[in-house]
PDB file of C-alpha atoms in Angstrom:
ATOM      1  CA  MET A   1      36.029   5.230 -24.408  1.00 59.00           C
ATOM      2  CA  PRO A   2      37.237   3.792 -21.036  1.00 64.00           C
ATOM      3  CA  SER A   3      40.771   2.396 -20.908  1.00 70.00           C
ATOM      4  CA  SER A   4      39.458  -1.161 -20.428  1.00 75.00           C
ATOM      5  CA  ALA A   5      37.363  -0.813 -23.561  1.00 77.00           C
ATOM      6  CA  VAL A   6      40.346   0.561 -25.481  1.00 78.00           C
ATOM      7  CA  SER A   7      42.413  -2.448 -24.389  1.00 88.00           C
ATOM      8  CA  LEU A   8      39.670  -4.793 -25.539  1.00 92.00           C
ATOM      9  CA  GLY A   9      39.488  -2.881 -28.812  1.00 91.00           C
ATOM     10  CA  ARG A  10      43.209  -3.344 -29.306  1.00 94.00           C
ATOM     11  CA  LEU A  11      42.891  -7.059 -28.637  1.00 96.00           C
ATOM     12  CA  ALA A  12      40.071  -7.268 -31.161  1.00 97.00           C
ATOM     13  CA  PHE A  13      42.129  -5.382 -33.732  1.00 97.00           C
ATOM     14  CA  GLY A  14      45.035  -7.761 -33.166  1.00 97.00           C
ATOM     15  CA  LEU A  15      42.790 -10.754 -33.814  1.00 98.00           C
ATOM     16  CA  LEU A  16      41.527  -9.109 -36.993  1.00 98.00           C
ATOM     17  CA  VAL A  17      45.019  -8.377 -38.288  1.00 98.00           C
ATOM     18  CA  VAL A  18      46.128 -11.972 -37.692  1.00 98.00           C
ATOM     19  CA  GLY A  19      42.990 -13.265 -39.385  1.00 98.00           C
ATOM     20  CA  GLU A  20      43.481 -11.088 -42.454  1.00 98.00           C
ATOM     21  CA  LEU A  21      47.166 -12.015 -42.676  1.00 98.00           C
ATOM     22  CA  ILE A  22      46.297 -15.707 -42.559  1.00 98.00           C
ATOM     23  CA  GLN A  23      43.748 -15.201 -45.323  1.00 97.00           C
ATOM     24  CA  LEU A  24      46.199 -13.262 -47.484  1.00 97.00           C
ATOM     25  CA  GLY A  25      49.025 -15.717 -46.859  1.00 97.00           C
ATOM     26  CA  THR A  26      46.744 -18.648 -47.651  1.00 97.00           C
ATOM     27  CA  VAL A  27      45.784 -17.222 -51.039  1.00 97.00           C
ATOM     28  CA  ILE A  28      49.364 -16.317 -51.971  1.00 97.00           C
ATOM     29  CA  ALA A  29      50.960 -19.570 -50.775  1.00 97.00           C
ATOM     30  CA  GLY A  30      48.127 -21.744 -52.060  1.00 96.00           C
ATOM     31  CA  GLY A  31      48.224 -20.119 -55.477  1.00 97.00           C
ATOM     32  CA  ALA A  32      51.989 -20.569 -55.629  1.00 97.00           C
ATOM     33  CA  VAL A  33      51.859 -24.347 -55.180  1.00 96.00           C
ATOM     34  CA  TYR A  34      48.641 -25.004 -57.105  1.00 96.00           C
ATOM     35  CA  PRO A  35      49.704 -26.094 -60.630  1.00 94.00           C
ATOM     36  CA  GLY A  36      48.681 -23.516 -63.248  1.00 95.00           C
ATOM     37  CA  TYR A  37      46.553 -21.476 -60.846  1.00 97.00           C
ATOM     38  CA  ASP A  38      45.379 -18.132 -62.284  1.00 97.00           C
ATOM     39  CA  HIS A  39      44.461 -15.526 -59.653  1.00 97.00           C
ATOM     40  CA  ALA A  40      42.574 -13.438 -62.221  1.00 97.00           C
ATOM     41  CA  ARG A  41      40.337 -16.213 -63.524  1.00 95.00           C
ATOM     42  CA  GLN A  42      40.040 -18.719 -60.690  1.00 96.00           C
ATOM     43  CA  TYR A  43      38.165 -18.275 -57.435  1.00 96.00           C
ATOM     44  CA  ILE A  44      39.862 -18.403 -54.058  1.00 97.00           C
ATOM     45  CA  SER A  45      37.681 -21.351 -53.044  1.00 96.00           C
ATOM     46  CA  GLU A  46      39.290 -23.487 -55.728  1.00 96.00           C
ATOM     47  CA  LEU A  47      42.422 -23.590 -53.578  1.00 97.00           C
ATOM     48  CA  GLY A  48      40.479 -25.437 -50.881  1.00 96.00           C
ATOM     49  CA  ALA A  49      38.258 -27.467 -53.188  1.00 95.00           C
ATOM     50  CA  THR A  50      37.685 -31.194 -52.837  1.00 93.00           C
ATOM     51  CA  GLY A  51      40.464 -33.026 -54.676  1.00 93.00           C
ATOM     52  CA  ALA A  52      42.720 -29.962 -55.003  1.00 95.00           C
ATOM     53  CA  VAL A  53      46.360 -30.515 -54.093  1.00 95.00           C
ATOM     54  CA  THR A  54      46.097 -27.591 -51.670  1.00 96.00           C
ATOM     55  CA  GLY A  55      42.600 -28.485 -50.446  1.00 94.00           C
ATOM     56  CA  PRO A  56      42.969 -29.678 -46.841  1.00 94.00           C
ATOM     57  CA  ALA A  57      45.790 -27.292 -45.936  1.00 96.00           C
ATOM     58  CA  VAL A  58      44.060 -24.230 -47.362  1.00 97.00           C
ATOM     59  CA  SER A  59      40.715 -25.147 -45.830  1.00 96.00           C
ATOM     60  CA  TRP A  60      41.768 -26.097 -42.312  1.00 96.00           C
ATOM     61  CA  TRP A  61      44.881 -23.946 -41.838  1.00 96.00           C
ATOM     62  CA  GLY A  62      43.674 -20.972 -43.843  1.00 97.00           C
ATOM     63  CA  PHE A  63      39.945 -20.467 -44.307  1.00 97.00           C
ATOM     64  CA  VAL A  64      38.774 -21.838 -40.950  1.00 98.00           C
ATOM     65  CA  PRO A  65      41.104 -19.959 -38.560  1.00 98.00           C
ATOM     66  CA  SER A  66      41.052 -16.695 -40.523  1.00 98.00           C
ATOM     67  CA  GLY A  67      37.258 -16.658 -40.563  1.00 98.00           C
ATOM     68  CA  LEU A  68      37.014 -17.406 -36.842  1.00 98.00           C
ATOM     69  CA  LEU A  69      39.439 -14.607 -35.970  1.00 98.00           C
ATOM     70  CA  ILE A  70      37.555 -12.104 -38.133  1.00 98.00           C
ATOM     71  CA  THR A  71      34.296 -13.224 -36.518  1.00 98.00           C
ATOM     72  CA  ALA A  72      35.785 -12.787 -33.046  1.00 98.00           C
ATOM     73  CA  PHE A  73      36.764  -9.222 -33.917  1.00 98.00           C
ATOM     74  CA  CYS A  74      33.247  -8.431 -35.141  1.00 98.00           C
ATOM     75  CA  LEU A  75      31.600  -9.840 -32.023  1.00 98.00           C
ATOM     76  CA  ILE A  76      33.917  -7.908 -29.709  1.00 97.00           C
ATOM     77  CA  ALA A  77      33.255  -4.760 -31.744  1.00 96.00           C
ATOM     78  CA  ALA A  78      29.513  -5.357 -31.396  1.00 96.00           C
ATOM     79  CA  TRP A  79      29.915  -5.568 -27.619  1.00 95.00           C
ATOM     80  CA  LEU A  80      32.013  -2.410 -27.419  1.00 94.00           C
ATOM     81  CA  LEU A  81      29.513  -0.515 -29.597  1.00 93.00           C
ATOM     82  CA  ARG A  82      26.454  -2.112 -28.001  1.00 92.00           C
ATOM     83  CA  ARG A  83      24.656   1.207 -27.414  1.00 90.00           C
ATOM     84  CA  ASN A  84      24.779   2.049 -31.104  1.00 91.00           C
ATOM     85  CA  ALA A  85      22.079  -0.170 -32.624  1.00 93.00           C
ATOM     86  CA  LEU A  86      23.115   0.479 -36.225  1.00 94.00           C
ATOM     87  CA  ALA A  87      26.750  -0.375 -35.489  1.00 94.00           C
ATOM     88  CA  VAL A  88      25.724  -3.579 -33.713  1.00 96.00           C
ATOM     89  CA  VAL A  89      23.647  -4.696 -36.715  1.00 97.00           C
ATOM     90  CA  ALA A  90      26.610  -3.979 -38.983  1.00 97.00           C
ATOM     91  CA  CYS A  91      29.007  -5.930 -36.746  1.00 98.00           C
ATOM     92  CA  PHE A  92      26.711  -8.970 -36.679  1.00 98.00           C
ATOM     93  CA  MET A  93      26.411  -8.872 -40.471  1.00 98.00           C
ATOM     94  CA  LEU A  94      30.184  -8.707 -40.788  1.00 98.00           C
ATOM     95  CA  ALA A  95      30.487 -11.534 -38.255  1.00 98.00           C
ATOM     96  CA  TRP A  96      28.405 -13.741 -40.555  1.00 98.00           C
ATOM     97  CA  TYR A  97      30.802 -12.860 -43.374  1.00 98.00           C
ATOM     98  CA  GLY A  98      33.646 -14.036 -41.141  1.00 98.00           C
ATOM     99  CA  LEU A  99      31.841 -17.281 -40.330  1.00 97.00           C
ATOM    100  CA  SER A 100      31.197 -17.838 -44.033  1.00 97.00           C
ATOM    101  CA  LEU A 101      34.954 -17.831 -44.622  1.00 97.00           C
ATOM    102  CA  SER A 102      35.346 -20.617 -42.072  1.00 97.00           C
ATOM    103  CA  ALA A 103      32.385 -22.461 -43.588  1.00 96.00           C
ATOM    104  CA  ALA A 104      34.152 -22.376 -46.960  1.00 95.00           C
ATOM    105  CA  GLY A 105      36.797 -24.570 -45.360  1.00 95.00           C
ATOM    106  CA  VAL A 106      34.363 -26.896 -43.606  1.00 97.00           C
ATOM    107  CA  TYR A 107      32.223 -27.243 -46.754  1.00 96.00           C
ATOM    108  CA  PRO A 108      34.605 -27.103 -49.738  1.00 95.00           C
ATOM    109  CA  CYS A 109      33.320 -26.744 -53.262  1.00 94.00           C
ATOM    110  CA  ALA A 110      33.803 -29.502 -55.846  1.00 92.00           C
ATOM    111  CA  PHE A 111      37.118 -29.715 -57.716  1.00 92.00           C
ATOM    112  CA  GLU A 112      37.707 -26.411 -59.538  1.00 89.00           C
ATOM    113  CA  CYS A 113      34.345 -25.347 -58.038  1.00 90.00           C
ATOM    114  CA  ALA A 114      32.629 -27.014 -61.002  1.00 85.00           C
ATOM    115  CA  ARG A 115      28.853 -26.491 -61.037  1.00 78.00           C
ATOM    116  CA  THR A 116      28.298 -29.845 -62.753  1.00 77.00           C
ATOM    117  CA  GLU A 117      28.981 -31.799 -59.559  1.00 69.00           C
ATOM    118  CA  VAL A 118      26.247 -31.101 -56.985  1.00 80.00           C
ATOM    119  CA  THR A 119      27.121 -32.355 -53.499  1.00 89.00           C
ATOM    120  CA  PHE A 120      25.955 -31.347 -50.029  1.00 93.00           C
ATOM    121  CA  ASP A 121      29.293 -29.671 -49.309  1.00 93.00           C
ATOM    122  CA  ALA A 122      29.181 -27.762 -52.592  1.00 92.00           C
ATOM    123  CA  MET A 123      25.605 -26.577 -51.973  1.00 93.00           C
ATOM    124  CA  MET A 124      26.460 -25.451 -48.444  1.00 94.00           C
ATOM    125  CA  HIS A 125      29.575 -23.748 -49.767  1.00 94.00           C
ATOM    126  CA  ASP A 126      27.565 -21.686 -52.250  1.00 93.00           C
ATOM    127  CA  LEU A 127      24.726 -20.960 -49.810  1.00 94.00           C
ATOM    128  CA  VAL A 128      26.846 -19.836 -46.872  1.00 95.00           C
ATOM    129  CA  GLY A 129      29.455 -18.158 -49.051  1.00 95.00           C
ATOM    130  CA  GLY A 130      26.865 -16.232 -51.024  1.00 95.00           C
ATOM    131  CA  THR A 131      24.999 -15.014 -47.950  1.00 97.00           C
ATOM    132  CA  GLY A 132      28.313 -14.185 -46.308  1.00 97.00           C
ATOM    133  CA  TYR A 133      29.339 -11.925 -49.152  1.00 98.00           C
ATOM    134  CA  LEU A 134      25.896 -10.297 -49.171  1.00 98.00           C
ATOM    135  CA  THR A 135      25.948  -9.547 -45.441  1.00 98.00           C
ATOM    136  CA  GLY A 136      29.560  -8.414 -45.759  1.00 98.00           C
ATOM    137  CA  VAL A 137      28.667  -5.797 -48.362  1.00 98.00           C
ATOM    138  CA  LEU A 138      25.598  -4.654 -46.421  1.00 98.00           C
ATOM    139  CA  GLY A 139      27.536  -4.694 -43.152  1.00 98.00           C
ATOM    140  CA  VAL A 140      30.178  -2.327 -44.513  1.00 98.00           C
ATOM    141  CA  ALA A 141      27.519   0.044 -45.852  1.00 97.00           C
ATOM    142  CA  ILE A 142      25.574   0.029 -42.574  1.00 96.00           C
ATOM    143  CA  ALA A 143      28.741   0.475 -40.507  1.00 95.00           C
ATOM    144  CA  ALA A 144      29.632   3.476 -42.659  1.00 93.00           C
ATOM    145  CA  LEU A 145      26.200   4.990 -42.043  1.00 91.00           C
ATOM    146  CA  ALA A 146      26.575   4.322 -38.312  1.00 91.00           C
ATOM    147  CA  VAL A 147      29.579   6.663 -38.174  1.00 84.00           C
ATOM    148  CA  ARG A 148      28.201  10.004 -37.066  1.00 69.00           C
ATOM    149  CA  SER A 149      30.994  12.355 -36.088  1.00 60.00           C
ATOM    150  CA  GLY A 150      34.263  12.682 -34.218  1.00 61.00           C
ATOM    151  CA  GLU A 151      37.731  11.393 -34.964  1.00 62.00           C
ATOM    152  CA  ALA A 152      36.465   8.424 -37.004  1.00 74.00           C
ATOM    153  CA  GLY A 153      34.283  10.490 -39.330  1.00 77.00           C
ATOM    154  CA  TRP A 154      36.535   9.522 -42.237  1.00 88.00           C
ATOM    155  CA  LEU A 155      35.226   5.970 -41.910  1.00 92.00           C
ATOM    156  CA  ARG A 156      31.912   6.952 -43.501  1.00 91.00           C
ATOM    157  CA  ALA A 157      33.437   7.955 -46.843  1.00 92.00           C
ATOM    158  CA  LEU A 158      35.823   4.984 -46.842  1.00 95.00           C
ATOM    159  CA  GLY A 159      33.032   2.583 -45.959  1.00 95.00           C
ATOM    160  CA  LEU A 160      30.737   3.774 -48.730  1.00 95.00           C
ATOM    161  CA  VAL A 161      33.532   3.484 -51.295  1.00 97.00           C
ATOM    162  CA  CYS A 162      34.425  -0.014 -50.070  1.00 98.00           C
ATOM    163  CA  ALA A 163      30.757  -1.029 -50.136  1.00 98.00           C
ATOM    164  CA  VAL A 164      30.417   0.069 -53.778  1.00 98.00           C
ATOM    165  CA  VAL A 165      33.585  -1.791 -54.803  1.00 98.00           C
ATOM    166  CA  ALA A 166      32.507  -4.899 -52.892  1.00 98.00           C
ATOM    167  CA  ALA A 167      29.009  -4.794 -54.409  1.00 98.00           C
ATOM    168  CA  ALA A 168      30.469  -4.577 -57.920  1.00 98.00           C
ATOM    169  CA  GLY A 169      32.719  -7.563 -57.191  1.00 97.00           C
ATOM    170  CA  PHE A 170      29.816  -9.560 -55.775  1.00 97.00           C
ATOM    171  CA  ALA A 171      27.664  -8.835 -58.829  1.00 97.00           C
ATOM    172  CA  ALA A 172      30.469  -9.983 -61.137  1.00 96.00           C
ATOM    173  CA  ILE A 173      30.751 -13.261 -59.219  1.00 95.00           C
ATOM    174  CA  ILE A 174      27.011 -13.874 -59.471  1.00 93.00           C
ATOM    175  CA  VAL A 175      27.034 -13.534 -63.271  1.00 93.00           C
ATOM    176  CA  ASP A 176      30.273 -15.572 -63.386  1.00 89.00           C
ATOM    177  CA  VAL A 177      32.390 -13.228 -65.517  1.00 93.00           C
ATOM    178  CA  GLU A 178      35.586 -14.501 -67.116  1.00 92.00           C
ATOM    179  CA  LEU A 179      37.810 -12.585 -64.680  1.00 96.00           C
ATOM    180  CA  GLY A 180      35.810 -13.777 -61.700  1.00 94.00           C
ATOM    181  CA  GLY A 181      38.895 -14.333 -59.594  1.00 96.00           C
ATOM    182  CA  LEU A 182      39.960 -10.722 -60.041  1.00 97.00           C
ATOM    183  CA  PHE A 183      36.532  -9.403 -59.077  1.00 97.00           C
ATOM    184  CA  GLN A 184      36.417 -11.704 -56.063  1.00 97.00           C
ATOM    185  CA  ARG A 185      39.730 -10.340 -54.885  1.00 97.00           C
ATOM    186  CA  ALA A 186      38.399  -6.807 -55.310  1.00 98.00           C
ATOM    187  CA  LEU A 187      35.420  -7.804 -53.161  1.00 98.00           C
ATOM    188  CA  GLU A 188      37.559  -9.451 -50.491  1.00 98.00           C
ATOM    189  CA  GLY A 189      40.057  -6.591 -50.587  1.00 98.00           C
ATOM    190  CA  ALA A 190      37.375  -3.929 -50.117  1.00 98.00           C
ATOM    191  CA  LEU A 191      35.909  -5.776 -47.127  1.00 98.00           C
ATOM    192  CA  ALA A 192      39.374  -6.252 -45.619  1.00 98.00           C
ATOM    193  CA  VAL A 193      40.323  -2.585 -46.063  1.00 98.00           C
ATOM    194  CA  PHE A 194      37.206  -1.377 -44.290  1.00 98.00           C
ATOM    195  CA  LEU A 195      37.432  -3.972 -41.508  1.00 98.00           C
ATOM    196  CA  LEU A 196      41.043  -3.009 -40.820  1.00 98.00           C
ATOM    197  CA  ALA A 197      40.200   0.701 -40.839  1.00 96.00           C
ATOM    198  CA  PHE A 198      37.218   0.071 -38.560  1.00 96.00           C
ATOM    199  CA  GLY A 199      39.383  -2.021 -36.242  1.00 96.00           C
ATOM    200  CA  TRP A 200      42.094   0.631 -36.185  1.00 95.00           C
ATOM    201  CA  ALA A 201      39.578   3.275 -35.133  1.00 93.00           C
ATOM    202  CA  LEU A 202      38.236   0.942 -32.446  1.00 92.00           C
ATOM    203  CA  ALA A 203      41.740   0.221 -31.136  1.00 93.00           C
ATOM    204  CA  ARG A 204      42.511   3.940 -30.927  1.00 88.00           C
ATOM    205  CA  GLY A 205      39.360   4.601 -28.941  1.00 83.00           C
ATOM    206  CA  SER A 206      37.903   6.770 -31.719  1.00 81.00           C
ATOM    207  CA  LEU A 207      34.618   4.842 -31.583  1.00 79.00           C
ATOM    208  CA  SER A 208      32.391   4.726 -28.541  1.00 62.00           C
ATOM    209  CA  ALA A 209      29.323   2.825 -27.444  1.00 54.00           C
ATOM    210  CA  SER A 210      27.165   5.883 -27.913  1.00 50.00           C
ATOM    211  CA  ARG A 211      28.772   7.333 -30.993  1.00 45.00           C
ATOM    212  CA  ALA A 212      30.375   5.089 -33.636  1.00 41.00           C
TER     213      ALA A 212
END
């Protein structure tokens, strides 16, 4: 990979790291000041829900910027890997996941994400969030399959493992299991681990436009 592309890859990785740190810090800090919040049983979106004590801060200082930074990374990665069609598809899918995080802040769910209160914001929250998780899971799997050989060959195995973990977490959220918060964190964690690994490989120049 040319030196200019490596520099751009490093910039993209930096944006990703900041975005993931904001997301992590938002969940930890928000949960700490939200009265009685249970990370294992409550969804992350509840921290930014309408009427929540942490709502506006979590939404606009957490979800929105973190999602935009993750999206920026994915779009830059798509440009750098533009000759690898499969990698580009994966990056665009992951970019939609990033945008869905920002959308969760713009369109918060109802208080405690209760399904009994149907509002436009709540419907948009579920629609964009659900499709974002779906494209995130598929994006990781496709990105793993796009890795062919070379220094970043380890990404394939990691990506497939992360995709399986993320898919299991997504399924648990759909059926609304009791420990939904825990499964959601497994989903988010798996996506974050792969994105960071993918970004690290990009920053090192281990991925190229013709061979991801």
